[in-house]
Amino acid sequence: MKSDKTYKIHLVRSFKGALDNTGTEHTSLDRRYDPFHHRVTPIETFVSRTAELVHRIDQDAQIGSERSGLTAPRIAKTLTLQIDDRTFTVSDRWPAPIPTPSTVHDENRLFLESAQVGVAAFAKAVAERWPILADGLAAELGRLEKRLRSNCHHILSRAERHGKVIRARAARDGLTSVPSGPVQ
């Protein structure tokens, strides 16, 4: 199912802009479907691949990522990217109590904005410390962009399918308070 929504994330451009100093500086057991897991897993994979690249030339570098729950002042789940003593945060607000395609689209968009800032800053820090890895990082960032877009489209199409099921169930049961189409 192809959606008419688009997601903009430009990790390679942000990374290259940051290297040129032309970019902006920003620095469970529950069995329910968790969009946060689906959104951050590609970033964790990127960090793992980056760590492999770095460890080929510097065995002492400490690179990793860590998930956490509630953060203040916003209620959000976070993924913290770490390089030695520096940290970069990617946040994902808690999902709406009743997810609709519109709220899921907003959540995806806000997550991608946060990911672009956090991942680009992380990649810039890695490239500044190990300049020889810049090309490898750019390639990994390209893969990450594609995966993040794909995962966000998957999450959105899942919400659209769920909305159709709810509307069909409501029509079958004679309920009238359920929207008849996707909420924009």
PDB file of C-alpha atoms in Angstrom:
ATOM      1  CA  MET A   1       0.000   0.000   0.000  1.00  0.00           C
ATOM      2  CA  LYS A   2       1.573   3.274  -1.125  1.00  0.00           C
ATOM      3  CA  SER A   3       0.880   6.319   1.014  1.00  0.00           C
ATOM      4  CA  ASP A   4       0.628   9.900  -0.192  1.00  0.00           C
ATOM      5  CA  LYS A   5       2.644  11.096   2.831  1.00  0.00           C
ATOM      6  CA  THR A   6       6.324  11.879   2.420  1.00  0.00           C
ATOM      7  CA  TYR A   7       9.055  11.993   5.016  1.00  0.00           C
ATOM      8  CA  LYS A   8      12.059  14.214   4.637  1.00  0.00           C
ATOM      9  CA  ILE A   9      15.311  13.272   6.256  1.00  0.00           C
ATOM     10  CA  HIS A  10      18.674  14.237   4.835  1.00  0.00           C
ATOM     11  CA  LEU A  11      21.369  12.618   6.943  1.00  0.00           C
ATOM     12  CA  VAL A  12      24.054  12.631   4.265  1.00  0.00           C
ATOM     13  CA  ARG A  13      23.464  16.314   3.456  1.00  0.00           C
ATOM     14  CA  SER A  14      23.461  17.250   7.172  1.00  0.00           C
ATOM     15  CA  PHE A  15      26.629  15.253   7.746  1.00  0.00           C
ATOM     16  CA  LYS A  16      28.454  16.802   4.815  1.00  0.00           C
ATOM     17  CA  GLY A  17      27.172  20.255   5.746  1.00  0.00           C
ATOM     18  CA  ALA A  18      28.371  19.779   9.314  1.00  0.00           C
ATOM     19  CA  LEU A  19      31.788  18.726   8.067  1.00  0.00           C
ATOM     20  CA  ASP A  20      31.932  21.866   5.920  1.00  0.00           C
ATOM     21  CA  ASN A  21      30.567  23.929   8.837  1.00  0.00           C
ATOM     22  CA  THR A  22      27.663  25.004   6.632  1.00  0.00           C
ATOM     23  CA  GLY A  23      25.021  22.933   8.455  1.00  0.00           C
ATOM     24  CA  THR A  24      23.023  24.022  11.454  1.00  0.00           C
ATOM     25  CA  GLU A  25      24.486  23.233  14.869  1.00  0.00           C
ATOM     26  CA  HIS A  26      22.208  21.114  17.085  1.00  0.00           C
ATOM     27  CA  THR A  27      23.730  19.510  19.070  1.00  0.00           C
ATOM     28  CA  SER A  28       9.379  -4.896  27.182  1.00  0.00           C
ATOM     29  CA  LEU A  29       7.377  -7.346  28.077  1.00  0.00           C
ATOM     30  CA  ASP A  30       4.326  -5.641  26.671  1.00  0.00           C
ATOM     31  CA  ARG A  31       3.326  -7.494  23.532  1.00  0.00           C
ATOM     32  CA  ARG A  32       1.712  -4.462  21.904  1.00  0.00           C
ATOM     33  CA  TYR A  33       3.294  -3.110  18.747  1.00  0.00           C
ATOM     34  CA  ASP A  34       5.866  -0.479  19.682  1.00  0.00           C
ATOM     35  CA  PRO A  35       6.602   2.089  16.945  1.00  0.00           C
ATOM     36  CA  PHE A  36       9.570   3.367  18.994  1.00  0.00           C
ATOM     37  CA  HIS A  37      11.337   0.020  18.595  1.00  0.00           C
ATOM     38  CA  HIS A  38      10.634   0.038  14.864  1.00  0.00           C
ATOM     39  CA  ARG A  39      11.905   3.624  14.527  1.00  0.00           C
ATOM     40  CA  VAL A  40      15.152   3.336  16.525  1.00  0.00           C
ATOM     41  CA  THR A  41      16.397  -0.119  15.554  1.00  0.00           C
ATOM     42  CA  PRO A  42      17.941   1.176  12.281  1.00  0.00           C
ATOM     43  CA  ILE A  43      19.788   3.871  14.233  1.00  0.00           C
ATOM     44  CA  GLU A  44      21.126   1.263  16.644  1.00  0.00           C
ATOM     45  CA  THR A  45      22.299  -0.765  13.642  1.00  0.00           C
ATOM     46  CA  PHE A  46      23.992   2.356  12.241  1.00  0.00           C
ATOM     47  CA  VAL A  47      25.791   2.925  15.566  1.00  0.00           C
ATOM     48  CA  SER A  48      26.891  -0.708  15.633  1.00  0.00           C
ATOM     49  CA  ARG A  49      28.265  -0.508  12.081  1.00  0.00           C
ATOM     50  CA  THR A  50      29.987   2.771  12.906  1.00  0.00           C
ATOM     51  CA  ALA A  51      31.564   1.138  15.955  1.00  0.00           C
ATOM     52  CA  GLU A  52      32.886  -1.659  13.729  1.00  0.00           C
ATOM     53  CA  LEU A  53      34.465   0.915  11.393  1.00  0.00           C
ATOM     54  CA  VAL A  54      36.028   2.796  14.293  1.00  0.00           C
ATOM     55  CA  HIS A  55      37.306  -0.297  16.088  1.00  0.00           C
ATOM     56  CA  ARG A  56      39.289  -1.263  12.993  1.00  0.00           C
ATOM     57  CA  ILE A  57      41.482   1.794  13.588  1.00  0.00           C
ATOM     58  CA  ASP A  58      40.990   2.526  17.321  1.00  0.00           C
ATOM     59  CA  GLN A  59      40.306  -0.391  19.655  1.00  0.00           C
ATOM     60  CA  ASP A  60      39.927   1.875  22.704  1.00  0.00           C
ATOM     61  CA  ALA A  61      37.036   3.968  21.384  1.00  0.00           C
ATOM     62  CA  GLN A  62      33.750   3.504  23.181  1.00  0.00           C
ATOM     63  CA  ILE A  63      30.780   3.852  20.856  1.00  0.00           C
ATOM     64  CA  GLY A  64      27.282   2.671  21.594  1.00  0.00           C
ATOM     65  CA  SER A  65      23.627   3.482  22.048  1.00  0.00           C
ATOM     66  CA  GLU A  66      21.158   3.118  24.865  1.00  0.00           C
ATOM     67  CA  ARG A  67      17.374   3.287  25.014  1.00  0.00           C
ATOM     68  CA  SER A  68      15.532   4.975  27.849  1.00  0.00           C
ATOM     69  CA  GLY A  69      11.938   5.756  28.764  1.00  0.00           C
ATOM     70  CA  LEU A  70      10.556   8.951  30.208  1.00  0.00           C
ATOM     71  CA  THR A  71      12.572  12.150  29.831  1.00  0.00           C
ATOM     72  CA  ALA A  72      11.829  15.617  31.136  1.00  0.00           C
ATOM     73  CA  PRO A  73      10.633  18.214  30.278  1.00  0.00           C
ATOM     74  CA  ARG A  74       8.775  16.290  27.541  1.00  0.00           C
ATOM     75  CA  ILE A  75       7.288  12.872  27.870  1.00  0.00           C
ATOM     76  CA  ALA A  76       9.298  10.915  25.333  1.00  0.00           C
ATOM     77  CA  LYS A  77      11.310   7.785  24.802  1.00  0.00           C
ATOM     78  CA  THR A  78      14.915   8.428  23.885  1.00  0.00           C
ATOM     79  CA  LEU A  79      17.849   6.778  22.211  1.00  0.00           C
ATOM     80  CA  THR A  80      21.194   8.084  23.409  1.00  0.00           C
ATOM     81  CA  LEU A  81      24.137   7.757  21.035  1.00  0.00           C
ATOM     82  CA  GLN A  82      27.500   7.724  22.800  1.00  0.00           C
ATOM     83  CA  ILE A  83      31.034   8.309  21.643  1.00  0.00           C
ATOM     84  CA  ASP A  84      33.448   8.162  24.566  1.00  0.00           C
ATOM     85  CA  ASP A  85      32.170  10.842  26.967  1.00  0.00           C
ATOM     86  CA  ARG A  86      29.940  12.695  24.476  1.00  0.00           C
ATOM     87  CA  THR A  87      26.243  11.889  24.077  1.00  0.00           C
ATOM     88  CA  PHE A  88      23.661  12.711  21.417  1.00  0.00           C
ATOM     89  CA  THR A  89      19.951  12.191  21.926  1.00  0.00           C
ATOM     90  CA  VAL A  90      17.195  11.126  19.556  1.00  0.00           C
ATOM     91  CA  SER A  91      13.748  11.458  21.105  1.00  0.00           C
ATOM     92  CA  ASP A  92      10.403   9.954  20.188  1.00  0.00           C
ATOM     93  CA  ARG A  93       7.315  11.253  21.939  1.00  0.00           C
ATOM     94  CA  TRP A  94       4.921   8.764  23.441  1.00  0.00           C
ATOM     95  CA  PRO A  95       2.266   7.664  20.960  1.00  0.00           C
ATOM     96  CA  ALA A  96      -1.209   9.132  21.016  1.00  0.00           C
ATOM     97  CA  PRO A  97      -3.703   7.216  23.206  1.00  0.00           C
ATOM     98  CA  ILE A  98      -5.778   6.490  20.117  1.00  0.00           C
ATOM     99  CA  PRO A  99      -3.416   6.415  17.150  1.00  0.00           C
ATOM    100  CA  THR A 100      -4.781   7.698  13.866  1.00  0.00           C
ATOM    101  CA  PRO A 101      -2.905   8.065  10.586  1.00  0.00           C
ATOM    102  CA  SER A 102      -2.654  11.785  11.306  1.00  0.00           C
ATOM    103  CA  THR A 103      -1.128  11.375  14.776  1.00  0.00           C
ATOM    104  CA  VAL A 104       1.195   8.617  13.569  1.00  0.00           C
ATOM    105  CA  HIS A 105       2.351  10.842  10.691  1.00  0.00           C
ATOM    106  CA  ASP A 106       3.097  13.653  13.174  1.00  0.00           C
ATOM    107  CA  GLU A 107       4.981  11.247  15.447  1.00  0.00           C
ATOM    108  CA  ASN A 108       7.039   9.984  12.484  1.00  0.00           C
ATOM    109  CA  ARG A 109       7.817  13.526  11.340  1.00  0.00           C
ATOM    110  CA  LEU A 110       8.903  14.695  14.801  1.00  0.00           C
ATOM    111  CA  PHE A 111      11.004  11.572  15.289  1.00  0.00           C
ATOM    112  CA  LEU A 112      12.781  12.081  11.953  1.00  0.00           C
ATOM    113  CA  GLU A 113      13.529  15.700  12.841  1.00  0.00           C
ATOM    114  CA  SER A 114      15.054  14.581  16.140  1.00  0.00           C
ATOM    115  CA  ALA A 115      16.930  11.735  14.435  1.00  0.00           C
ATOM    116  CA  GLN A 116      18.381  14.070  11.838  1.00  0.00           C
ATOM    117  CA  VAL A 117      19.814  16.369  14.506  1.00  0.00           C
ATOM    118  CA  GLY A 118      21.094  13.612  16.822  1.00  0.00           C
ATOM    119  CA  VAL A 119      22.518  11.271  14.183  1.00  0.00           C
ATOM    120  CA  ALA A 120      24.152  14.070  12.175  1.00  0.00           C
ATOM    121  CA  ALA A 121      25.849  15.427  15.311  1.00  0.00           C
ATOM    122  CA  PHE A 122      26.999  11.914  16.238  1.00  0.00           C
ATOM    123  CA  ALA A 123      28.357  11.286  12.729  1.00  0.00           C
ATOM    124  CA  LYS A 124      30.105  14.662  12.732  1.00  0.00           C
ATOM    125  CA  ALA A 125      31.786  13.851  16.065  1.00  0.00           C
ATOM    126  CA  VAL A 126      32.985  10.512  14.686  1.00  0.00           C
ATOM    127  CA  ALA A 127      34.285  12.123  11.478  1.00  0.00           C
ATOM    128  CA  GLU A 128      36.082  14.865  13.400  1.00  0.00           C
ATOM    129  CA  ARG A 129      37.857  12.320  15.562  1.00  0.00           C
ATOM    130  CA  TRP A 130      38.580   9.840  12.726  1.00  0.00           C
ATOM    131  CA  PRO A 131      38.523  11.801   9.426  1.00  0.00           C
ATOM    132  CA  ILE A 132      39.477   8.723   7.419  1.00  0.00           C
ATOM    133  CA  LEU A 133      35.983   7.302   8.114  1.00  0.00           C
ATOM    134  CA  ALA A 134      34.038  10.161   6.461  1.00  0.00           C
ATOM    135  CA  ASP A 135      33.274   8.258   3.245  1.00  0.00           C
ATOM    136  CA  GLY A 136      32.250   5.098   5.093  1.00  0.00           C
ATOM    137  CA  LEU A 137      30.013   7.147   7.380  1.00  0.00           C
ATOM    138  CA  ALA A 138      28.348   8.860   4.431  1.00  0.00           C
ATOM    139  CA  ALA A 139      27.549   5.455   2.914  1.00  0.00           C
ATOM    140  CA  GLU A 140      26.121   4.183   6.216  1.00  0.00           C
ATOM    141  CA  LEU A 141      24.062   7.378   6.598  1.00  0.00           C
ATOM    142  CA  GLY A 142      22.586   6.809   3.130  1.00  0.00           C
ATOM    143  CA  ARG A 143      21.484   3.309   4.150  1.00  0.00           C
ATOM    144  CA  LEU A 144      20.057   4.670   7.393  1.00  0.00           C
ATOM    145  CA  GLU A 145      18.031   7.351   5.563  1.00  0.00           C
ATOM    146  CA  LYS A 146      16.372   4.731   3.381  1.00  0.00           C
ATOM    147  CA  ARG A 147      15.615   2.422   6.297  1.00  0.00           C
ATOM    148  CA  LEU A 148      14.151   5.211   8.454  1.00  0.00           C
ATOM    149  CA  ARG A 149      11.875   6.367   5.629  1.00  0.00           C
ATOM    150  CA  SER A 150      10.801   2.800   4.931  1.00  0.00           C
ATOM    151  CA  ASN A 151      10.063   2.081   8.586  1.00  0.00           C
ATOM    152  CA  CYS A 152       8.050   5.297   8.977  1.00  0.00           C
ATOM    153  CA  HIS A 153       5.973   4.413   5.904  1.00  0.00           C
ATOM    154  CA  HIS A 154       5.406   0.947   7.357  1.00  0.00           C
ATOM    155  CA  ILE A 155       4.255   2.409  10.691  1.00  0.00           C
ATOM    156  CA  LEU A 156       1.905   4.799   8.861  1.00  0.00           C
ATOM    157  CA  SER A 157       0.420   2.083   6.644  1.00  0.00           C
ATOM    158  CA  ARG A 158      -0.092  -0.051   9.742  1.00  0.00           C
ATOM    159  CA  ALA A 159      -2.039   2.829  11.350  1.00  0.00           C
ATOM    160  CA  GLU A 160      -4.100   3.267   8.169  1.00  0.00           C
ATOM    161  CA  ARG A 161      -4.960  -0.442   8.107  1.00  0.00           C
ATOM    162  CA  HIS A 162      -5.874  -0.295  11.792  1.00  0.00           C
ATOM    163  CA  GLY A 163      -8.126   2.721  11.093  1.00  0.00           C
ATOM    164  CA  LYS A 164      -9.897   0.814   8.317  1.00  0.00           C
ATOM    165  CA  VAL A 165     -10.529  -2.115  10.649  1.00  0.00           C
ATOM    166  CA  ILE A 166     -11.932   0.212  13.321  1.00  0.00           C
ATOM    167  CA  ARG A 167     -14.206   1.961  10.785  1.00  0.00           C
ATOM    168  CA  ALA A 168     -15.401  -1.371   9.353  1.00  0.00           C
ATOM    169  CA  ARG A 169     -16.100  -2.701  12.838  1.00  0.00           C
ATOM    170  CA  ALA A 170     -17.961   0.512  13.739  1.00  0.00           C
ATOM    171  CA  ALA A 171     -20.035   0.360  10.537  1.00  0.00           C
ATOM    172  CA  ARG A 172     -20.877  -3.257  11.234  1.00  0.00           C
ATOM    173  CA  ASP A 173     -21.941  -2.425  14.799  1.00  0.00           C
ATOM    174  CA  GLY A 174     -23.826   0.729  13.769  1.00  0.00           C
ATOM    175  CA  LEU A 175     -21.593   3.254  15.564  1.00  0.00           C
ATOM    176  CA  THR A 176     -21.583   6.765  14.145  1.00  0.00           C
ATOM    177  CA  SER A 177     -18.844   8.544  16.102  1.00  0.00           C
ATOM    178  CA  VAL A 178     -15.978   6.902  14.181  1.00  0.00           C
ATOM    179  CA  PRO A 179     -14.508   8.979  11.313  1.00  0.00           C
ATOM    180  CA  SER A 180     -15.464   7.659   7.888  1.00  0.00           C
ATOM    181  CA  GLY A 181     -12.042   8.205   6.328  1.00  0.00           C
ATOM    182  CA  PRO A 182      -8.445   8.952   7.119  1.00  0.00           C
ATOM    183  CA  VAL A 183      -7.936  11.984   9.300  1.00  0.00           C
ATOM    184  CA  GLN A 184      -5.687  14.578   7.669  1.00  0.00           C
TER     185      GLN A 184
END
